[in-house]
Amino acid sequence: MRFTALAVVGFLLAGCATPDFDQDSLFYPAPPQRPRIQFLTQFAGADDVEGAPSMFMRFLVGEQGSSRRMRKPTAVAAFDGVIYVADPGWGTVLRLDLKNKVFDPLPGAKAEGQLRSPVAIAIDAQGNKFIADSVRKQVVQFDREDAFVRSYGNPEKLRPTGVAVDEDFVYVVNRMKHRVEVLDRRTKARERTIGEFGERTGEFNVPTSLSIDERGHLFVTDAINFRIQEFDVDGEFVHEFGFLGDGPGTFARPRGTAVDNEGHLYVSDGAFENVQIWDTENTQVLLAFGGSGMGPGSMYLPADVFVSADLVPHFESFVDPGFVLKYVVLVANNYGPNKIGVYGFVEPRDPSRYDEFALPDEDEE
């Protein structure tokens, strides 16, 4: 069920509160308005995935678990119960295997697949991972089993900061040229480019990240123009979202993007330290969640956001019993204790308990 025309409450602090339910649940916005996002949990390192070692194991091996922590997560994605975190602080991609409770580096990132500073990651429907490495200056592909497949791009002409994929193409942000390179997945040849340096629609000033929706529409973070731009399957400009400001519908430091299958665009902002949710059809901001701080649900320089319905079974136990989990939203934070924040897009089991928290449609006024 799509929600539309939501008012934005507590934009910078995202209106967080602890409602009076069976457990201490943190919602955005707070009841009595209908909650849409619930903070579920967070990951910082191996202990959060594998479980804290026993006192006996600590006696045997020391405090090794505490050293196996994420350093500077820059991008996040997931496939088949495994969360992949691009961490340039470690110079590799970390795997958070939720099914087998294992925290380890990407095994294929050796020899030809060696990573140096991974900054973005995209995963296709078959489980192929495409990782943009800003120091190697290529996009490196790994298969479903995390084995190296091939690399894309000429390091002398490419500085990749974002990547997205569909069945035919690899889309790469080339920060060096302020444009998006569209590469053939099979031949690796450049098919076309999207954009050039500038501030008009269809132009970029320091593009950074990419995401692609189910229609094949591409969303590009245009950082220094303080907006997100949308392009259709032919690379033609469609919409832009946001502008420079400090209130609802504006950005100060737009970074990662994601789109769910109902047309909601999620954008992380490193200055506001929150994630905004937009209606892509009406280019209207609906809600913001997060906020700065060190506590549960807070963000510290959020870099990327990822949305998945496939992760729902792994996090249903964290959801307040009065709600149903529709999507899991992962947020990668460069700093702070909540390196990967896990949020849920939720629907109340009994909607009558809450105000609708919606503005009237224009045709109803």
CSV table of C-alpha atoms in Angstrom, one decimal:
chain,number,residue,atom,x,y,z
A,1,MET,CA,0.0,0.0,0.0
A,2,ARG,CA,1.5,3.3,-1.2
A,3,PHE,CA,1.5,6.2,1.2
A,4,THR,CA,1.3,9.7,-0.3
A,5,ALA,CA,1.4,13.4,0.7
A,6,LEU,CA,2.8,12.7,4.2
A,7,ALA,CA,3.8,15.7,6.3
A,8,VAL,CA,7.4,15.9,7.3
A,9,VAL,CA,7.8,16.1,11.1
A,10,GLY,CA,11.0,17.0,12.9
A,11,PHE,CA,13.0,17.1,9.7
A,12,LEU,CA,16.5,17.4,11.2
A,13,LEU,CA,15.7,15.1,14.2
A,14,ALA,CA,13.2,13.0,12.3
A,15,GLY,CA,10.6,13.0,15.0
A,16,CYS,CA,11.8,10.0,16.9
A,17,ALA,CA,10.2,8.8,20.1
A,18,THR,CA,9.6,5.7,22.1
A,19,PRO,CA,5.9,4.7,22.1
A,20,ASP,CA,4.2,2.8,24.9
A,21,PHE,CA,4.2,-0.7,23.4
A,22,ASP,CA,5.3,-4.2,24.7
A,23,GLN,CA,8.9,-3.4,24.0
A,24,ASP,CA,11.0,-0.2,23.7
A,25,SER,CA,10.3,0.5,20.0
A,26,LEU,CA,11.7,3.5,18.2
A,27,PHE,CA,9.4,4.9,15.4
A,28,TYR,CA,9.4,7.6,12.8
A,29,PRO,CA,7.1,9.5,13.1
A,30,ALA,CA,6.0,9.0,16.6
A,31,PRO,CA,2.5,7.8,17.6
A,32,PRO,CA,-0.3,8.9,17.7
A,33,GLN,CA,0.6,9.6,14.0
A,34,ARG,CA,0.9,6.4,12.1
A,35,PRO,CA,4.5,5.0,12.3
A,36,ARG,CA,6.1,4.2,9.0
A,37,ILE,CA,9.7,3.4,10.0
A,38,GLN,CA,10.9,1.4,13.0
A,39,PHE,CA,14.5,1.2,14.1
A,40,LEU,CA,15.3,-2.5,14.4
A,41,THR,CA,18.9,-3.1,15.2
A,42,GLN,CA,22.5,-2.3,14.2
A,43,PHE,CA,25.8,-4.0,13.2
A,44,ALA,CA,29.3,-2.8,14.1
A,45,GLY,CA,31.4,-5.9,13.8
A,46,ALA,CA,31.8,-9.7,14.1
A,47,ASP,CA,30.2,-9.9,17.5
A,48,ASP,CA,26.9,-8.6,16.2
A,49,VAL,CA,26.8,-11.3,13.5
A,50,GLU,CA,28.4,-14.3,15.1
A,51,GLY,CA,27.5,-13.6,18.7
A,52,ALA,CA,29.9,-12.4,21.4
A,53,PRO,CA,32.5,-15.0,22.4
A,54,SER,CA,32.2,-16.7,25.7
A,55,MET,CA,34.5,-15.8,28.6
A,56,PHE,CA,36.4,-19.1,28.0
A,57,MET,CA,37.0,-18.3,24.4
A,58,ARG,CA,38.2,-14.8,25.3
A,59,PHE,CA,40.6,-16.4,27.7
A,60,LEU,CA,41.9,-18.7,24.9
A,61,VAL,CA,42.1,-16.2,22.0
A,62,GLY,CA,42.0,-12.8,23.6
A,63,GLU,CA,39.7,-10.0,22.5
A,64,GLN,CA,40.0,-10.7,18.8
A,65,GLY,CA,36.3,-10.3,18.3
A,66,SER,CA,36.5,-6.6,19.2
A,67,SER,CA,39.1,-6.0,16.5
A,68,ARG,CA,37.0,-7.5,13.8
A,69,ARG,CA,34.9,-4.4,13.4
A,70,MET,CA,33.9,-2.2,10.5
A,71,ARG,CA,36.0,0.8,10.1
A,72,LYS,CA,34.4,3.2,7.5
A,73,PRO,CA,31.4,1.7,5.7
A,74,THR,CA,30.7,3.5,2.5
A,75,ALA,CA,28.2,1.3,0.7
A,76,VAL,CA,25.8,-1.5,1.5
A,77,ALA,CA,23.8,-4.1,-0.4
A,78,ALA,CA,22.4,-7.6,0.2
A,79,PHE,CA,21.7,-10.9,-1.5
A,80,ASP,CA,20.3,-14.2,-0.3
A,81,GLY,CA,20.7,-13.4,3.4
A,82,VAL,CA,24.2,-11.9,3.2
A,83,ILE,CA,24.8,-8.2,3.7
A,84,TYR,CA,27.8,-6.8,1.7
A,85,VAL,CA,29.5,-3.7,3.1
A,86,ALA,CA,32.1,-1.8,1.1
A,87,ASP,CA,34.6,-0.7,3.7
A,88,PRO,CA,37.6,1.3,2.3
A,89,GLY,CA,39.0,1.4,5.8
A,90,TRP,CA,39.7,-2.3,5.4
A,91,GLY,CA,40.3,-2.1,1.7
A,92,THR,CA,37.8,-4.8,0.9
A,93,VAL,CA,34.1,-5.8,1.1
A,94,LEU,CA,32.9,-7.4,4.3
A,95,ARG,CA,30.3,-10.2,4.3
A,96,LEU,CA,27.6,-10.3,7.1
A,97,ASP,CA,26.2,-13.8,6.6
A,98,LEU,CA,22.9,-13.7,8.5
A,99,LYS,CA,22.0,-17.3,7.8
A,100,ASN,CA,25.3,-18.9,8.8
A,101,LYS,CA,26.2,-16.2,11.3
A,102,VAL,CA,29.6,-15.5,9.8
A,103,PHE,CA,31.5,-12.2,9.5
A,104,ASP,CA,34.3,-12.3,6.9
A,105,PRO,CA,35.9,-10.5,3.9
A,106,LEU,CA,34.8,-11.2,0.4
A,107,PRO,CA,36.9,-14.3,-0.5
A,108,GLY,CA,37.3,-13.5,-4.2
A,109,ALA,CA,38.9,-10.1,-3.5
A,110,LYS,CA,42.4,-11.5,-4.0
A,111,ALA,CA,44.8,-11.7,-7.0
A,112,GLU,CA,42.9,-10.4,-10.1
A,113,GLY,CA,40.0,-9.5,-7.9
A,114,GLN,CA,42.1,-7.5,-5.4
A,115,LEU,CA,40.2,-4.5,-4.0
A,116,ARG,CA,41.9,-1.4,-2.7
A,117,SER,CA,39.3,1.2,-1.8
A,118,PRO,CA,35.7,-0.1,-2.5
A,119,VAL,CA,33.2,2.8,-2.4
A,120,ALA,CA,30.0,1.4,-4.1
A,121,ILE,CA,28.3,-1.9,-4.7
A,122,ALA,CA,25.4,-3.2,-6.8
A,123,ILE,CA,24.0,-6.7,-7.0
A,124,ASP,CA,21.9,-8.1,-9.8
A,125,ALA,CA,19.1,-10.6,-9.6
A,126,GLN,CA,21.5,-13.5,-10.1
A,127,GLY,CA,23.8,-12.5,-7.2
A,128,ASN,CA,26.6,-11.0,-9.3
A,129,LYS,CA,28.3,-8.2,-7.3
A,130,PHE,CA,29.7,-5.1,-9.1
A,131,ILE,CA,32.1,-3.1,-6.9
A,132,ALA,CA,33.4,0.4,-7.7
A,133,ASP,CA,36.9,0.9,-6.5
A,134,SER,CA,38.1,4.5,-6.4
A,135,VAL,CA,41.8,3.6,-6.1
A,136,ARG,CA,41.9,0.7,-8.5
A,137,LYS,CA,39.8,2.9,-10.8
A,138,GLN,CA,37.7,0.1,-12.1
A,139,VAL,CA,34.4,-1.7,-11.4
A,140,VAL,CA,35.2,-5.3,-10.3
A,141,GLN,CA,32.6,-8.1,-10.8
A,142,PHE,CA,32.2,-11.2,-8.5
A,143,ASP,CA,29.7,-14.0,-9.1
A,144,ARG,CA,27.0,-15.5,-6.9
A,145,GLU,CA,29.7,-17.5,-5.1
A,146,ASP,CA,31.8,-14.4,-4.6
A,147,ALA,CA,34.5,-15.5,-7.1
A,148,PHE,CA,36.2,-12.9,-9.3
A,149,VAL,CA,34.7,-12.6,-12.8
A,150,ARG,CA,36.0,-9.6,-14.7
A,151,SER,CA,36.8,-5.9,-14.3
A,152,TYR,CA,35.3,-2.9,-16.2
A,153,GLY,CA,36.9,0.4,-17.2
A,154,ASN,CA,40.2,1.9,-18.1
A,155,PRO,CA,42.0,3.1,-15.0
A,156,GLU,CA,43.5,6.0,-16.9
A,157,LYS,CA,40.1,7.4,-17.8
A,158,LEU,CA,37.8,6.4,-15.0
A,159,ARG,CA,37.3,7.4,-11.4
A,160,PRO,CA,34.3,5.4,-10.3
A,161,THR,CA,32.2,6.5,-7.3
A,162,GLY,CA,28.9,4.8,-8.0
A,163,VAL,CA,27.6,1.8,-9.8
A,164,ALA,CA,24.2,0.2,-10.8
A,165,VAL,CA,23.4,-2.7,-13.1
A,166,ASP,CA,20.5,-4.1,-15.2
A,167,GLU,CA,20.4,-7.1,-17.5
A,168,ASP,CA,22.4,-5.5,-20.3
A,169,PHE,CA,24.5,-2.7,-18.8
A,170,VAL,CA,26.8,-1.5,-16.0
A,171,TYR,CA,26.2,2.1,-15.1
A,172,VAL,CA,29.3,3.8,-13.6
A,173,VAL,CA,29.6,7.3,-12.2
A,174,ASN,CA,32.8,8.7,-13.6
A,175,ARG,CA,33.6,11.5,-11.2
A,176,MET,CA,36.6,12.5,-13.4
A,177,LYS,CA,34.3,13.5,-16.3
A,178,HIS,CA,31.2,14.4,-14.2
A,179,ARG,CA,29.0,11.9,-16.1
A,180,VAL,CA,27.7,8.3,-16.1
A,181,GLU,CA,29.4,5.8,-18.3
A,182,VAL,CA,27.0,3.1,-19.7
A,183,LEU,CA,29.1,-0.1,-20.3
A,184,ASP,CA,28.0,-3.3,-22.1
A,185,ARG,CA,28.0,-6.1,-19.5
A,186,ARG,CA,29.4,-8.7,-22.0
A,187,THR,CA,31.8,-6.7,-24.2
A,188,LYS,CA,32.7,-4.1,-21.5
A,189,ALA,CA,32.6,-1.5,-24.3
A,190,ARG,CA,31.1,1.9,-23.6
A,191,GLU,CA,27.6,2.1,-25.1
A,192,ARG,CA,27.0,5.8,-24.3
A,193,THR,CA,27.3,8.4,-21.6
A,194,ILE,CA,24.7,10.4,-19.6
A,195,GLY,CA,25.3,14.0,-18.6
A,196,GLU,CA,28.3,16.4,-18.6
A,197,PHE,CA,29.6,19.1,-16.3
A,198,GLY,CA,27.1,21.8,-15.5
A,199,GLU,CA,24.1,22.8,-13.4
A,200,ARG,CA,21.3,22.6,-15.8
A,201,THR,CA,18.9,19.6,-15.9
A,202,GLY,CA,20.7,16.6,-17.2
A,203,GLU,CA,24.1,18.0,-16.2
A,204,PHE,CA,26.2,17.1,-13.1
A,205,ASN,CA,28.6,18.7,-10.7
A,206,VAL,CA,30.3,15.9,-8.8
A,207,PRO,CA,28.0,13.0,-9.3
A,208,THR,CA,28.5,10.3,-6.7
A,209,SER,CA,26.1,7.4,-6.4
A,210,LEU,CA,23.5,5.6,-8.5
A,211,SER,CA,20.5,3.4,-8.1
A,212,ILE,CA,18.1,1.9,-10.6
A,213,ASP,CA,14.4,1.0,-10.2
A,214,GLU,CA,12.2,-1.8,-11.6
A,215,ARG,CA,11.4,0.3,-14.6
A,216,GLY,CA,15.0,0.7,-15.5
A,217,HIS,CA,15.0,4.4,-14.4
A,218,LEU,CA,18.3,5.6,-13.1
A,219,PHE,CA,18.7,7.9,-10.1
A,220,VAL,CA,21.9,9.9,-9.9
A,221,THR,CA,23.2,11.8,-6.8
A,222,ASP,CA,24.3,15.2,-8.1
A,223,ALA,CA,26.2,16.3,-5.0
A,224,ILE,CA,27.3,19.9,-5.6
A,225,ASN,CA,24.0,20.7,-7.4
A,226,PHE,CA,22.3,19.4,-4.2
A,227,ARG,CA,19.8,17.2,-6.0
A,228,ILE,CA,18.9,13.7,-7.3
A,229,GLN,CA,18.2,13.4,-11.0
A,230,GLU,CA,16.1,10.7,-12.6
A,231,PHE,CA,16.7,9.4,-16.2
A,232,ASP,CA,14.6,6.9,-18.2
A,233,VAL,CA,15.9,3.8,-19.9
A,234,ASP,CA,17.1,5.9,-22.9
A,235,GLY,CA,19.1,8.2,-20.6
A,236,GLU,CA,16.6,11.1,-21.0
A,237,PHE,CA,16.0,13.4,-18.1
A,238,VAL,CA,12.7,12.8,-16.2
A,239,HIS,CA,12.7,14.5,-12.8
A,240,GLU,CA,14.9,16.2,-10.2
A,241,PHE,CA,14.5,15.9,-6.5
A,242,GLY,CA,15.6,18.5,-4.0
A,243,PHE,CA,17.8,21.6,-3.8
A,244,LEU,CA,20.1,23.3,-1.4
A,245,GLY,CA,18.5,24.2,1.9
A,246,ASP,CA,17.9,23.3,5.5
A,247,GLY,CA,14.2,22.2,5.5
A,248,PRO,CA,11.9,19.6,4.1
A,249,GLY,CA,12.5,18.8,0.5
A,250,THR,CA,16.1,20.1,0.5
A,251,PHE,CA,19.6,18.6,0.7
A,252,ALA,CA,22.9,19.8,2.3
A,253,ARG,CA,25.0,16.7,1.5
A,254,PRO,CA,23.0,14.1,-0.6
A,255,ARG,CA,24.8,10.8,-0.8
A,256,GLY,CA,23.3,7.3,-1.3
A,257,THR,CA,20.0,6.4,-2.9
A,258,ALA,CA,17.7,3.4,-3.2
A,259,VAL,CA,14.2,2.8,-4.7
A,260,ASP,CA,11.7,0.3,-3.4
A,261,ASN,CA,9.2,-1.5,-5.6
A,262,GLU,CA,6.4,1.0,-4.8
A,263,GLY,CA,8.2,4.0,-6.1
A,264,HIS,CA,9.7,5.4,-2.9
A,265,LEU,CA,13.1,7.0,-3.3
A,266,TYR,CA,15.4,6.9,-0.2
A,267,VAL,CA,18.2,9.5,0.0
A,268,SER,CA,20.8,9.7,2.7
A,269,ASP,CA,22.1,13.1,3.7
A,270,GLY,CA,25.5,13.3,5.3
A,271,ALA,CA,24.9,16.8,6.8
A,272,PHE,CA,21.3,16.3,8.1
A,273,GLU,CA,22.4,12.8,9.1
A,274,ASN,CA,19.1,11.3,8.1
A,275,VAL,CA,17.3,9.5,5.3
A,276,GLN,CA,14.6,11.2,3.3
A,277,ILE,CA,11.8,9.3,1.6
A,278,TRP,CA,10.4,10.8,-1.6
A,279,ASP,CA,7.4,10.0,-3.8
A,280,THR,CA,9.0,9.6,-7.2
A,281,GLU,CA,5.8,10.2,-9.1
A,282,ASN,CA,5.1,13.6,-7.6
A,283,THR,CA,8.7,14.5,-6.6
A,284,GLN,CA,7.5,15.2,-3.1
A,285,VAL,CA,9.3,14.4,0.1
A,286,LEU,CA,7.2,12.3,2.4
A,287,LEU,CA,9.2,11.6,5.6
A,288,ALA,CA,12.6,11.8,7.1
A,289,PHE,CA,14.1,9.4,9.7
A,290,GLY,CA,17.3,9.1,11.6
A,291,GLY,CA,19.1,12.2,13.0
A,292,SER,CA,22.5,12.9,14.5
A,293,GLY,CA,23.8,11.3,17.7
A,294,MET,CA,25.2,8.1,19.1
A,295,GLY,CA,22.1,6.4,20.4
A,296,PRO,CA,19.9,3.7,18.8
A,297,GLY,CA,18.5,4.8,15.5
A,298,SER,CA,20.9,7.8,15.2
A,299,MET,CA,23.2,8.3,12.2
A,300,TYR,CA,26.8,9.5,11.9
A,301,LEU,CA,27.7,10.7,8.4
A,302,PRO,CA,25.4,8.2,6.6
A,303,ALA,CA,26.9,7.3,3.2
A,304,ASP,CA,24.5,4.8,1.6
A,305,VAL,CA,21.1,3.3,1.9
A,306,PHE,CA,19.7,0.0,0.6
A,307,VAL,CA,16.1,-1.3,0.6
A,308,SER,CA,15.1,-5.0,0.4
A,309,ALA,CA,12.0,-7.1,0.9
A,310,ASP,CA,14.1,-10.3,0.8
A,311,LEU,CA,15.7,-9.4,4.1
A,312,VAL,CA,12.3,-9.4,5.9
A,313,PRO,CA,12.5,-12.9,7.3
A,314,HIS,CA,15.9,-12.1,9.0
A,315,PHE,CA,14.5,-9.2,11.0
A,316,GLU,CA,10.9,-9.9,11.7
A,317,SER,CA,11.7,-10.9,15.3
A,318,PHE,CA,12.8,-7.2,15.9
A,319,VAL,CA,9.5,-5.7,14.8
A,320,ASP,CA,7.1,-4.5,17.4
A,321,PRO,CA,4.2,-7.1,17.6
A,322,GLY,CA,1.7,-4.4,16.6
A,323,PHE,CA,3.3,-4.0,13.2
A,324,VAL,CA,4.0,-5.9,10.0
A,325,LEU,CA,7.4,-5.6,8.3
A,326,LYS,CA,7.3,-4.7,4.6
A,327,TYR,CA,10.9,-3.7,3.8
A,328,VAL,CA,14.2,-3.7,5.5
A,329,VAL,CA,16.2,-0.5,5.1
A,330,LEU,CA,20.0,-0.6,5.7
A,331,VAL,CA,22.0,2.6,6.3
A,332,ALA,CA,25.8,2.6,6.1
A,333,ASN,CA,27.3,5.2,8.4
A,334,ASN,CA,31.0,6.2,8.0
A,335,TYR,CA,31.5,6.8,11.7
A,336,GLY,CA,29.9,6.2,15.1
A,337,PRO,CA,28.8,3.0,16.8
A,338,ASN,CA,25.9,2.2,14.4
A,339,LYS,CA,28.0,1.3,11.4
A,340,ILE,CA,25.1,-0.4,9.7
A,341,GLY,CA,21.7,0.8,11.0
A,342,VAL,CA,18.8,-1.5,10.3
A,343,TYR,CA,15.3,0.0,10.0
A,344,GLY,CA,11.9,-1.4,9.0
A,345,PHE,CA,9.3,0.0,6.7
A,346,VAL,CA,6.2,-1.1,8.7
A,347,GLU,CA,2.4,-1.2,8.6
A,348,PRO,CA,0.3,-1.4,11.7
A,349,ARG,CA,-1.8,-4.5,12.2
A,350,ASP,CA,-4.6,-2.3,13.4
A,351,PRO,CA,-4.5,1.0,11.5
A,352,SER,CA,-7.4,2.4,13.5
A,353,ARG,CA,-5.1,2.9,16.5
A,354,TYR,CA,-3.3,5.8,14.7
A,355,ASP,CA,-4.0,9.0,13.0
A,356,GLU,CA,-3.7,8.7,9.2
A,357,PHE,CA,-0.9,11.3,9.2
A,358,ALA,CA,-1.8,12.3,5.7
A,359,LEU,CA,-2.7,15.6,4.0
A,360,PRO,CA,-5.9,15.7,2.0
A,361,ASP,CA,-5.6,15.1,-1.7
A,362,GLU,CA,-6.1,18.2,-3.9
A,363,ASP,CA,-9.3,16.8,-5.4
A,364,GLU,CA,-10.8,16.3,-2.0
A,365,GLU,CA,-10.3,19.8,-0.8
